[in-house]
Coordinates of C-alpha atoms and ligand atoms in Angstrom, one line a residue:
X79 CA 233.9 -12.1 -76.9
X80 CA 233.8 -9.6 -74.6
X81 CA 235.1 -10.0 -71.3
X82 CA 232.7 -8.3 -68.7
X83 CA 233.9 -5.9 -66.1
X84 CA 234.1 -6.4 -62.6
X85 CA 233.2 -3.0 -61.3
X86 CA 229.9 -3.5 -59.0
X87 CA 226.7 -2.3 -60.4
X88 CA 228.4 -2.9 -64.0
X89 CA 226.4 -5.2 -66.8
X90 CA 227.3 -8.9 -65.1
X91 CA 226.2 -7.6 -61.8
X92 CA 222.8 -6.1 -62.6
X93 CA 222.5 -8.7 -65.1
X94 CA 222.0 -11.8 -62.4
X95 CA 219.6 -9.8 -60.5
X96 CA 217.5 -9.0 -63.4
X97 CA 217.9 -12.2 -65.2
X98 CA 216.8 -14.2 -61.9
X99 CA 213.7 -11.7 -61.6
X100 CA 212.6 -11.9 -65.0
X101 CA 212.7 -15.9 -66.1
X102 CA 210.7 -16.8 -63.2
X103 CA 207.2 -15.2 -63.6
X104 CA 207.6 -16.4 -67.0
X105 CA 207.7 -20.1 -65.8
X106 CA 205.3 -19.4 -63.4
X107 CA 202.4 -18.4 -65.9
X108 CA 203.4 -20.9 -68.0
X109 CA 202.9 -23.8 -65.3
X110 CA 199.4 -22.1 -64.4
X111 CA 197.7 -22.0 -67.9
X112 CA 198.9 -25.2 -68.9
X113 CA 198.2 -27.6 -65.7
X114 CA 195.6 -26.6 -63.6
X115 CA 194.3 -29.6 -62.2
X116 CA 194.4 -30.0 -58.6
X117 CA 197.2 -32.7 -58.5
X118 CA 199.5 -30.4 -60.9
X119 CA 198.4 -27.6 -58.3
X120 CA 200.6 -29.8 -55.4
X121 CA 203.4 -30.3 -58.2
X122 CA 203.7 -26.9 -58.6
X123 CA 204.1 -26.4 -55.2
X124 CA 206.9 -29.0 -55.0
X125 CA 208.6 -26.8 -57.7
X126 CA 208.5 -23.7 -56.5
X127 CA 210.3 -24.9 -53.0
X128 CA 212.9 -26.5 -55.4
X129 CA 213.2 -22.9 -57.3
X130 CA 212.2 -24.2 -60.8
X131 CA 213.7 -22.2 -63.1
X132 CA 216.5 -20.3 -61.4
X133 CA 219.8 -20.2 -62.0
X134 CA 222.1 -22.2 -60.4
X135 CA 226.1 -22.0 -60.2
X136 CA 228.3 -24.7 -58.7
X137 CA 231.8 -25.3 -58.7
X138 CA 234.5 -28.3 -57.5
X139 CA 237.7 -27.1 -56.4
X140 CA 240.3 -26.3 -59.7
X141 CA 242.9 -29.1 -58.9
X142 CA 246.7 -29.0 -59.2
X143 CA 247.9 -30.7 -62.3
X144 CA 251.1 -32.4 -60.7
X145 CA 249.6 -35.7 -61.1
X146 CA 246.8 -38.0 -62.4
X147 CA 243.2 -37.4 -61.0
X148 CA 242.4 -39.9 -58.0
X149 CA 239.3 -41.0 -55.7
X150 CA 239.4 -38.0 -53.9
X151 CA 239.5 -35.6 -57.1
X152 CA 236.5 -37.5 -58.7
X153 CA 234.5 -37.3 -55.1
X154 CA 234.0 -33.7 -55.3
X155 CA 233.9 -33.4 -59.0
X156 CA 231.0 -36.2 -58.9
X157 CA 229.1 -34.6 -55.8
X158 CA 229.1 -31.5 -58.1
X159 CA 227.7 -33.3 -61.0
X160 CA 224.9 -35.2 -59.1
X161 CA 223.9 -31.7 -57.6
X162 CA 224.2 -30.1 -61.1
X163 CA 222.2 -32.7 -62.7
X164 CA 219.5 -32.7 -60.0
X165 CA 219.1 -29.2 -60.5
X166 CA 218.8 -29.6 -64.5
X167 CA 215.7 -32.7 -63.6
X168 CA 213.7 -29.7 -61.6
X169 CA 214.4 -27.4 -64.2
X170 CA 217.1 -24.7 -63.1
X171 CA 219.5 -23.2 -65.2
X172 CA 222.2 -24.5 -64.1
X173 CA 226.4 -23.8 -65.1
X174 CA 228.9 -26.2 -63.6
X175 CA 232.8 -24.9 -63.4
X176 CA 235.4 -27.1 -62.5
X177 CA 239.2 -26.7 -63.9
X178 CA 243.1 -27.1 -63.1
X179 CA 244.9 -24.8 -60.5
X180 CA 247.9 -24.5 -63.0
X181 CA 250.6 -22.1 -61.5
X182 CA 252.6 -21.6 -57.9
X183 CA 255.7 -22.9 -56.4
X184 CA 254.0 -26.6 -56.4
X185 CA 253.6 -27.0 -60.0
X186 CA 257.1 -25.5 -61.0
X187 CA 258.8 -28.0 -58.7
X188 CA 256.4 -30.7 -60.4
X189 CA 257.6 -29.4 -63.7
X190 CA 261.0 -29.0 -63.0
X191 CA 261.5 -32.8 -61.9
X192 CA 260.3 -33.8 -65.4
X193 CA 262.7 -31.2 -66.7
X194 CA 260.0 -29.2 -68.4
X195 CA 258.5 -25.7 -68.4
X196 CA 255.7 -25.5 -66.1
X197 CA 253.2 -24.7 -69.3
X198 CA 254.5 -27.8 -71.3
X199 CA 253.6 -29.8 -68.0
X200 CA 250.3 -28.6 -67.2
X201 CA 249.0 -28.9 -70.7
X202 CA 250.2 -32.9 -70.4
X203 CA 248.8 -33.1 -67.4
X204 CA 245.2 -31.5 -68.2
X205 CA 243.6 -33.7 -70.4
X206 CA 243.9 -36.3 -68.3
X207 CA 241.8 -34.6 -65.9
X208 CA 239.2 -34.1 -68.8
X209 CA 239.5 -37.8 -69.7
X210 CA 238.5 -38.9 -66.3
X211 CA 235.8 -36.7 -66.1
X212 CA 234.3 -37.4 -69.2
X213 CA 234.7 -41.4 -68.3
X214 CA 233.1 -40.5 -65.2
X215 CA 230.1 -38.8 -67.2
X216 CA 230.9 -35.2 -65.6
X217 CA 228.7 -33.1 -67.1
X218 CA 230.4 -29.5 -67.0
X219 CA 229.7 -26.5 -68.8
X220 CA 233.6 -24.9 -68.7
X221 CA 236.8 -26.6 -67.4
X222 CA 238.8 -23.5 -66.7
X223 CA 242.7 -23.4 -66.6
X224 CA 243.8 -20.5 -64.2
X225 CA 246.4 -20.6 -67.4
X226 CA 243.8 -19.1 -69.6
X227 CA 243.8 -15.6 -70.4
X228 CA 240.3 -14.3 -69.5
X229 CA 241.3 -15.4 -66.0
X230 CA 244.4 -13.9 -66.0
X231 CA 242.9 -10.4 -66.8
X232 CA 240.1 -10.8 -64.4
X233 CA 243.2 -11.8 -61.5
X234 CA 244.7 -8.3 -62.6
X235 CA 241.9 -6.3 -62.2
X236 CA 240.7 -7.6 -58.8
X237 CA 244.0 -7.1 -57.7
X238 CA 244.1 -3.7 -59.0
X239 CA 240.6 -2.8 -57.1
X240 CA 241.3 -3.8 -53.8
X241 CA 244.8 -2.3 -54.0
X242 CA 243.4 1.0 -55.0
X243 CA 241.0 0.4 -51.9
X244 CA 243.9 0.4 -49.8
X245 CA 243.4 -3.6 -48.7
X246 CA 247.2 -4.2 -50.2
X247 CA 250.1 -2.7 -48.3
X248 CA 254.0 -3.8 -49.0
X249 CA 255.8 -5.9 -46.0
X250 CA 257.7 -8.9 -45.5
X251 CA 256.7 -12.5 -44.8
X252 CA 258.9 -14.4 -42.4
X253 CA 257.5 -17.6 -41.5
X254 CA 256.5 -21.0 -42.5
X255 CA 255.3 -21.8 -46.0
X256 CA 254.2 -25.8 -47.0
X257 CA 254.7 -25.9 -50.9
X258 CA 252.5 -29.3 -50.9
X259 CA 249.4 -27.0 -49.4
X260 CA 250.9 -24.0 -50.8
X261 CA 249.7 -22.3 -47.4
X262 CA 251.4 -20.3 -44.9
X263 CA 251.4 -22.3 -41.0
X264 CA 252.4 -20.5 -38.1
X265 CA 254.5 -22.1 -35.3
X266 CA 251.7 -23.6 -33.5
X267 CA 249.6 -25.0 -36.5
X268 CA 253.1 -27.6 -36.8
X269 CA 253.0 -31.2 -36.3
X270 CA 256.7 -32.2 -34.8
X271 CA 258.2 -29.4 -36.9
X272 CA 256.7 -31.1 -39.9
X273 CA 253.2 -29.8 -42.2
X274 CA 250.3 -31.4 -40.4
X275 CA 248.8 -32.3 -44.2
X276 CA 252.0 -33.5 -45.6
X277 CA 254.1 -34.6 -42.5
X278 CA 256.8 -33.4 -44.4
X279 CA 259.5 -30.7 -42.9
X280 CA 258.5 -27.2 -43.5
X281 CA 260.2 -24.2 -45.3
X282 CA 261.1 -21.2 -43.6
X283 CA 260.5 -18.2 -45.9
X284 CA 262.0 -14.4 -45.8
X285 CA 260.6 -12.5 -48.6
X286 CA 259.4 -9.1 -49.7
X287 CA 255.7 -9.8 -50.1
X288 CA 252.7 -7.6 -50.3
X289 CA 249.8 -8.4 -47.6
X290 CA 246.1 -8.3 -47.9
X291 CA 244.2 -6.3 -45.1
X292 CA 242.1 -9.6 -44.1
X293 CA 242.0 -8.5 -40.1
X294 CA 239.7 -5.5 -41.5
X295 CA 236.8 -8.3 -42.6
X296 CA 237.1 -9.9 -39.0
X297 CA 233.3 -8.6 -38.4
X298 CA 231.7 -9.0 -41.4
X299 CA 232.8 -12.8 -41.8
X300 CA 231.5 -13.2 -38.3
X301 CA 228.2 -11.6 -39.3
X302 CA 228.5 -13.8 -42.6
X303 CA 228.5 -17.4 -40.7
X304 CA 225.3 -16.3 -38.7
X305 CA 223.7 -16.8 -42.0
X306 CA 224.8 -20.2 -42.7
X307 CA 227.5 -19.9 -45.0
X308 CA 229.4 -23.1 -44.2
X309 CA 228.3 -26.1 -44.7
X310 CA 228.0 -29.0 -43.1
X311 CA 227.4 -27.5 -39.6
X312 CA 229.6 -29.3 -37.8
X313 CA 232.3 -27.8 -39.6
X314 CA 231.6 -23.8 -38.3
X315 CA 232.8 -23.9 -35.2
X316 CA 236.6 -24.4 -35.8
X317 CA 236.0 -21.7 -38.7
X318 CA 234.5 -19.0 -36.4
X319 CA 236.9 -20.0 -33.4
X320 CA 239.8 -19.1 -35.4
X321 CA 238.4 -15.9 -36.9
X322 CA 237.5 -14.4 -33.6
X323 CA 240.7 -15.6 -32.4
X324 CA 243.7 -14.9 -34.7
X325 CA 242.8 -13.3 -37.9
X326 CA 245.8 -12.3 -39.0
X327 CA 246.3 -10.2 -42.6
X328 CA 247.9 -12.9 -45.2
X329 CA 250.7 -12.4 -47.7
X330 CA 249.7 -12.5 -51.6
X331 CA 252.6 -12.4 -53.4
X332 CA 255.9 -14.2 -53.7
X333 CA 259.3 -13.0 -54.9
X334 CA 261.3 -16.4 -54.8
X335 CA 260.0 -17.7 -58.2
X336 CA 258.8 -17.0 -60.8
X337 CA 255.5 -19.0 -62.1
X338 CA 252.1 -17.0 -61.8
X339 CA 250.8 -13.8 -62.6
X340 CA 252.8 -10.9 -61.7
X341 CA 251.2 -8.2 -59.4
X342 CA 249.6 -5.1 -62.0
X343 CA 250.9 -2.9 -59.5
X344 CA 254.2 -4.3 -58.9
X345 CA 255.7 -6.6 -61.7
X346 CA 258.6 -8.0 -59.6
X347 CA 256.1 -10.1 -57.4
X348 CA 253.6 -12.8 -58.5
X349 CA 250.4 -13.2 -57.1
X350 CA 250.1 -15.8 -54.2
X351 CA 248.5 -19.0 -55.9
X352 CA 245.4 -19.1 -53.7
X353 CA 244.4 -15.3 -54.5
X354 CA 245.0 -15.8 -58.2
X355 CA 242.9 -19.7 -57.6
X356 CA 240.0 -18.6 -55.6
X357 CA 239.0 -15.8 -58.3
X358 CA 238.7 -18.8 -61.1
X359 CA 235.1 -19.4 -59.6
X360 CA 234.5 -15.8 -60.4
X361 CA 235.9 -15.9 -63.9
X362 CA 234.3 -19.4 -64.8
X363 CA 230.8 -17.6 -63.8
X364 CA 230.5 -15.8 -67.3
X365 CA 229.3 -17.7 -70.1
X366 CA 230.0 -17.2 -73.6
X367 CA 227.5 -14.9 -74.4
X368 CA 229.3 -12.7 -71.5
X369 CA 226.3 -13.2 -68.7
X370 CA 227.1 -14.4 -65.4
X371 CA 225.9 -16.6 -63.0
X372 CA 227.6 -15.1 -60.4
X373 CA 227.0 -15.4 -57.0
X374 CA 228.0 -19.2 -56.9
X375 CA 225.2 -21.1 -55.0
X376 CA 227.7 -23.8 -53.8
X377 CA 231.5 -24.2 -54.0
X378 CA 232.3 -28.1 -53.2
X379 CA 235.6 -28.8 -51.2
X380 CA 237.4 -31.3 -49.4
X381 CA 237.7 -30.3 -45.7
X382 CA 241.6 -29.3 -46.1
X383 CA 241.1 -26.3 -47.9
X384 CA 238.0 -24.7 -45.8
X385 CA 240.0 -22.0 -44.4
X386 CA 241.0 -20.8 -48.0
X387 CA 237.1 -20.7 -49.1
X388 CA 235.4 -19.7 -45.8
X389 CA 237.7 -17.1 -44.7
X390 CA 240.1 -15.8 -47.6
X391 CA 237.5 -16.0 -50.6
X392 CA 234.7 -13.8 -48.6
X393 CA 236.9 -11.5 -47.4
X394 CA 238.6 -10.7 -51.3
X395 CA 235.3 -10.5 -52.4
X396 CA 233.9 -7.6 -49.6
X397 CA 237.1 -6.1 -50.4
X398 CA 236.3 -6.0 -54.2
X399 CA 232.5 -5.2 -53.5
X400 CA 231.5 -8.7 -55.0
X401 CA 228.6 -10.6 -53.7
X402 CA 229.5 -13.6 -51.9
X403 CA 228.8 -17.6 -52.5
X404 CA 225.8 -18.4 -51.0
X405 CA 227.6 -21.8 -49.5
X406 CA 231.0 -23.6 -49.6
X407 CA 230.0 -27.3 -48.8
X408 CA 233.2 -28.9 -47.3
X409 CA 233.4 -32.7 -47.6
X410 CA 235.0 -35.6 -45.8
X411 CA 238.2 -37.5 -46.9
X412 CA 238.5 -41.1 -48.4
X413 CA 241.2 -43.3 -47.0
X414 CA 242.5 -46.1 -49.2
X415 CA 242.3 -49.8 -47.2
X416 CA 242.1 -47.7 -43.6
X417 CA 245.1 -46.0 -44.9
X418 CA 246.0 -42.3 -46.2
X419 CA 245.7 -42.0 -49.3
X420 CA 249.6 -41.8 -50.6
X421 CA 251.0 -42.1 -54.2
X422 CA 254.3 -43.0 -52.5
X423 CA 253.1 -45.9 -50.5
X424 CA 251.3 -47.3 -53.3
X425 CA 248.3 -46.2 -51.4
X426 CA 246.2 -44.5 -54.0
X427 CA 243.3 -45.5 -56.5
X428 CA 243.4 -43.5 -59.5
X429 CA 239.9 -42.7 -61.5
X430 CA 240.6 -45.6 -64.5
X431 CA 241.3 -48.0 -61.6
X432 CA 238.0 -47.0 -59.5
X433 CA 235.9 -47.4 -62.9
X434 CA 237.1 -50.7 -63.7
X435 CA 236.0 -52.0 -60.3
X436 CA 232.5 -52.5 -61.1
X437 CA 231.7 -49.7 -63.9
X438 CA 231.4 -45.8 -63.9
X439 CA 227.6 -46.1 -62.4
X440 CA 228.5 -48.4 -59.3
X441 CA 231.6 -46.3 -58.6
X442 CA 229.3 -43.4 -58.7
X443 CA 226.6 -45.0 -56.4
X444 CA 229.3 -46.4 -54.2
X445 CA 230.7 -42.7 -53.2
X446 CA 227.8 -41.6 -51.9
X447 CA 226.3 -44.9 -50.9
X448 CA 229.2 -46.1 -48.5
X449 CA 229.6 -42.8 -46.4
X450 CA 227.6 -39.7 -45.2
X451 CA 228.4 -37.0 -47.3
X452 CA 230.3 -34.8 -45.3
X453 CA 232.2 -37.2 -43.2
X454 CA 235.2 -39.4 -43.9
X455 CA 234.9 -42.7 -46.0
X456 CA 237.4 -45.7 -46.7
X457 CA 237.7 -47.1 -50.0
X458 CA 238.2 -51.1 -50.6
X459 CA 237.7 -52.9 -53.9
X460 CA 235.5 -55.2 -51.7
X461 CA 233.5 -52.7 -50.4
X462 CA 232.4 -51.4 -53.9
X463 CA 232.0 -54.9 -55.3
X464 CA 229.9 -55.6 -52.3
X465 CA 227.7 -53.1 -52.8
X466 CA 227.6 -53.4 -56.5
X467 CA 226.4 -57.1 -56.0
X468 CA 224.2 -56.9 -53.1
X469 CA 222.5 -53.6 -54.2
X470 CA 222.6 -52.5 -57.6
X471 CA 222.5 -56.3 -59.0
X472 CA 220.2 -57.8 -56.5
X473 CA 217.4 -54.4 -55.8
X474 CA 217.5 -51.7 -58.4
X475 CA 219.1 -54.4 -61.3
X476 CA 216.7 -57.3 -60.1
X477 CA 213.6 -54.8 -59.9
X478 CA 214.3 -54.0 -63.2
X479 CA 214.7 -56.9 -64.4
X480 CA 211.6 -59.1 -62.8
X481 CA 209.3 -56.4 -64.0
X482 CA 210.1 -56.0 -67.6
X483 CA 210.0 -59.7 -68.1
X484 CA 206.7 -60.1 -66.6
X485 CA 205.3 -56.9 -69.0
X486 CA 206.8 -58.7 -71.9
X487 CA 205.0 -61.8 -71.2
X488 CA 201.4 -60.2 -69.6
X489 CA 201.0 -56.6 -70.7
X490 CA 200.3 -53.6 -68.3
X491 CA 197.0 -52.0 -67.7
X492 CA 197.0 -48.3 -66.5
X493 CA 195.5 -47.5 -63.2
X494 CA 196.4 -44.8 -60.2
X495 CA 199.4 -45.7 -58.8
X496 CA 198.8 -46.1 -55.0
X497 CA 202.5 -47.5 -54.4
X498 CA 204.0 -43.9 -55.6
X499 CA 202.5 -42.9 -52.3
X500 CA 204.9 -44.2 -50.4
X501 CA 208.4 -42.8 -52.0
X502 CA 209.0 -40.0 -49.7
X503 CA 209.5 -37.0 -52.5
X504 CA 209.4 -34.3 -49.7
X505 CA 212.0 -36.3 -47.6
X506 CA 214.3 -36.5 -50.9
X507 CA 213.4 -32.9 -51.8
X508 CA 214.8 -31.7 -48.2
X509 CA 217.9 -33.4 -48.7
X510 CA 218.7 -32.4 -51.7
X511 CA 218.6 -28.7 -50.9
X512 CA 220.8 -29.4 -47.7
X513 CA 223.2 -31.5 -50.1
X514 CA 222.6 -34.4 -48.0
X515 CA 223.3 -36.6 -50.8
X516 CA 223.9 -39.6 -49.5
X517 CA 220.7 -39.5 -47.4
X518 CA 218.8 -38.8 -50.9
X519 CA 220.1 -41.9 -52.2
X520 CA 219.5 -43.8 -49.3
X521 CA 215.6 -43.1 -49.4
X522 CA 215.3 -43.8 -53.2
X523 CA 217.0 -47.4 -52.6
X524 CA 214.1 -47.6 -49.6
X525 CA 211.8 -46.9 -52.5
X526 CA 213.3 -49.4 -54.5
X527 CA 212.7 -52.3 -51.5
X528 CA 209.5 -51.2 -51.1
X529 CA 209.2 -52.0 -54.8
X530 CA 210.8 -55.2 -54.6
X531 CA 208.5 -56.1 -51.5
X532 CA 205.5 -55.5 -53.9
X533 CA 206.3 -57.6 -56.4
X534 CA 207.1 -60.5 -53.7
X535 CA 203.7 -60.1 -51.9
X536 CA 201.1 -59.8 -54.8
X537 CA 203.4 -61.9 -57.0
X538 CA 202.2 -61.0 -60.5
X539 CA 203.9 -64.2 -62.1
X540 CA 200.8 -66.1 -60.6
X541 CA 198.1 -63.4 -60.8
X542 CA 199.4 -61.9 -63.8
X543 CA 197.8 -58.7 -62.7
X544 CA 199.0 -56.1 -65.4
X545 CA 197.3 -53.2 -63.4
X546 CA 200.0 -54.2 -60.8
X547 CA 202.7 -54.6 -63.4
X548 CA 201.5 -50.9 -64.5
X549 CA 201.8 -49.4 -60.9
X550 CA 205.8 -51.2 -60.7
X551 CA 206.4 -49.5 -64.4
X552 CA 205.2 -46.1 -63.3
X553 CA 207.0 -46.3 -59.8
X554 CA 209.9 -47.4 -62.0
X555 CA 209.8 -44.1 -64.1
X556 CA 210.1 -42.1 -60.7
X557 CA 212.9 -44.1 -59.5
X558 CA 214.8 -43.7 -62.4
X559 CA 213.9 -39.8 -63.0
X560 CA 215.8 -39.2 -59.5
X561 CA 218.4 -42.2 -60.1
X562 CA 219.4 -40.1 -62.9
X563 CA 221.9 -37.5 -61.0
X564 CA 223.5 -40.3 -59.5
X565 CA 223.9 -42.7 -62.4
X566 CA 223.0 -41.3 -65.6
X567 CA 224.0 -44.4 -67.8
X568 CA 221.9 -46.7 -66.3
X569 CA 219.1 -44.2 -66.0
X570 CA 219.1 -43.4 -69.6
X571 CA 218.8 -47.4 -70.6
X572 CA 215.9 -48.1 -68.0
X573 CA 214.5 -44.7 -69.2
X574 CA 214.5 -45.9 -73.3
X575 CA 213.3 -49.1 -72.2
X576 CA 210.4 -48.3 -70.8
X577 CA 210.0 -45.5 -73.0
X578 CA 209.8 -42.3 -70.5
X579 CA 212.1 -39.4 -70.3
X580 CA 214.9 -38.6 -67.8
X581 CA 217.5 -36.1 -67.3
X582 CA 216.3 -32.2 -68.3
X583 CA 213.2 -31.1 -66.9
X584 CA 212.1 -34.7 -66.0
X585 CA 210.8 -34.1 -62.4
X586 CA 207.5 -33.6 -63.6
X587 CA 207.1 -36.7 -65.3
X588 CA 207.0 -38.3 -61.6
X589 CA 203.8 -37.3 -61.4
X590 CA 202.3 -38.0 -64.8
X591 CA 201.1 -41.4 -65.8
X592 CA 203.3 -43.5 -67.7
X593 CA 202.5 -44.2 -71.3
X594 CA 201.8 -47.5 -72.2
X595 CA 204.0 -48.9 -74.7
X596 CA 205.6 -52.4 -75.3
X597 CA 208.0 -53.2 -72.8
X598 CA 210.8 -55.7 -73.3
X599 CA 212.8 -58.2 -70.7
X600 CA 215.6 -55.9 -70.0
X601 CA 219.3 -56.8 -70.4
X602 CA 221.2 -57.3 -67.0
X603 CA 222.3 -53.7 -65.7
X604 CA 224.7 -55.0 -63.3
X605 CA 226.4 -58.4 -64.0
X606 CA 227.5 -59.8 -60.7
X607 CA 231.3 -59.6 -59.9
X608 CA 232.5 -62.6 -58.5
X609 CA 236.1 -62.5 -56.6
Ligands
LIG244 N1 244.3 -26.1 -56.3 C1 243.9 -26.6 -54.6 C2 241.9 -25.9 -54.8 C3 242.2 -24.6 -55.3 S1 240.5 -24.4 -55.4 C4 240.2 -22.4 -55.8 C5 243.8 -28.0 -54.1 N2 244.1 -28.7 -54.8 S2 244.4 -30.2 -54.6 O1 244.5 -31.0 -56.4 O2 245.5 -30.6 -53.9 O3 242.8 -30.8 -54.2 C6 241.7 -30.9 -54.6 C7 241.0 -31.2 -53.8 O4 240.7 -32.5 -53.5 C8 240.6 -30.8 -52.6 O5 239.1 -30.4 -52.2 C9 240.9 -32.1 -51.7 O6 239.9 -31.8 -50.5 C10 240.3 -33.2 -52.3 N3 240.7 -34.6 -51.9 C11 242.5 -34.7 -51.9 N4 242.6 -35.8 -51.6 C12 241.5 -36.1 -51.3 C13 241.1 -37.5 -50.5 N5 241.5 -38.4 -50.1 N6 239.8 -37.7 -50.1 C14 238.6 -36.8 -50.5 N7 238.6 -35.6 -51.1 C15 240.5 -35.1 -51.5 O7 243.5 -27.7 -53.3

């Protein structure tokens, strides 16, 4: 495979714009020709707003493979999966990237502790991440590793470009460095001489180092933030203030250890792990045919790494002459039983444990129902079980089981679905556009409540009204299509049973009347958990 070049204006860049411009009109024509009923015109409007058929590129942070993945890693990855699947539902052309961040002192030290070479050490941990994502039903397009050859090549090419531009110069770094964060700190960042994140004593470094002229990009960065680059909005202010106040050039190379990519213009230095890691998003934007999905539509990250993504990253891209990502979304952190997640204190819940409590879909559901996306949240097994029992079993599970069993006995008869008008689709669309995933999920569940009330009020078990049962089955179709990004396994079970399509391009199914077929009473979707 040819690795496309990185020159602005060369093939990968022009390809992105041509492609976006080309595909849109084709799909518009297809819709206009085949779907010109009044009803469908309204539907086209929805799809246009949701930017149907556009390319959509979403990423997670690349995780340090120094241990197995836990709830914090799962959170970002499931969020990206939900957003990626939602884009598939509306027919967008999606690329979803995740992976591992394998260079740097932190990994080198972790490998040394186990008496292993860094590459052998990470080779053993990478399958644990892949396995966790498989179990969580994560549908990514590429799992990038920063030790991948194409990535190392891109890093060297960008470094050369930025160096040639005069944005990299040789100096000496003297200051604090936390290996846990792989980050430089100033005295005023410290809390009792400790790293503010890891609460551990911090290293004092003094070594020759190359610096990136970050200060040169202050004005441009401040301009960028005006366009709504940082999400959620409440995280913006702190970054803007820091960029205004104190934007120093940062060190982009280390000389005191070896595990990393050598600088192409001075092989005694290895590339700072964050410079290397951030570029994964660009390397991973190319698919197997060499077509690029760049720029990213959204980078999902945790709040602790917002500075790297909202300051270093756009400045590096500006220097390299590459388009900027559209948005960075920084979510909050999870605690476990109200304590900070910490392996040493046994306060950690890994992915296998998370799934074991109540199943994959209940775990995925819990993460986005329990706490507003963007804010911090607390995990406890009991809270997960309560939501599984009271919401998934009692609301969604109950609706499916009651309606399917009544249909098995009485059948259905087609009629216009007036119940569906109560589904706030516009609202859901707006939430998803702003990545307010939790609110979209709330809205879907509000409609599930409405459907359950409808059953209660209309009493179809007494009236045997086939038309009411049709409305309910057709509403279940809409619910299931919208739930697929959140709970793919459950949605696929329901769709098979009721006979409609979920997944890719299934959004249009919502407004197509359900085709009548034999429906049997469903298996129990969520078995209640007693503790
Ligand atoms: N390797 C860097 C990211 C480089 S991206 C170019 C890194 N890796 S990490 O493994 O330490 O963390 C990855 C992500 O997990 C971060 O977004 C971080 O916020 C997230 N989380 C780690 N612990 C978390 C919680 N307790 N809760 C939620 N997310 C948390 O940083």
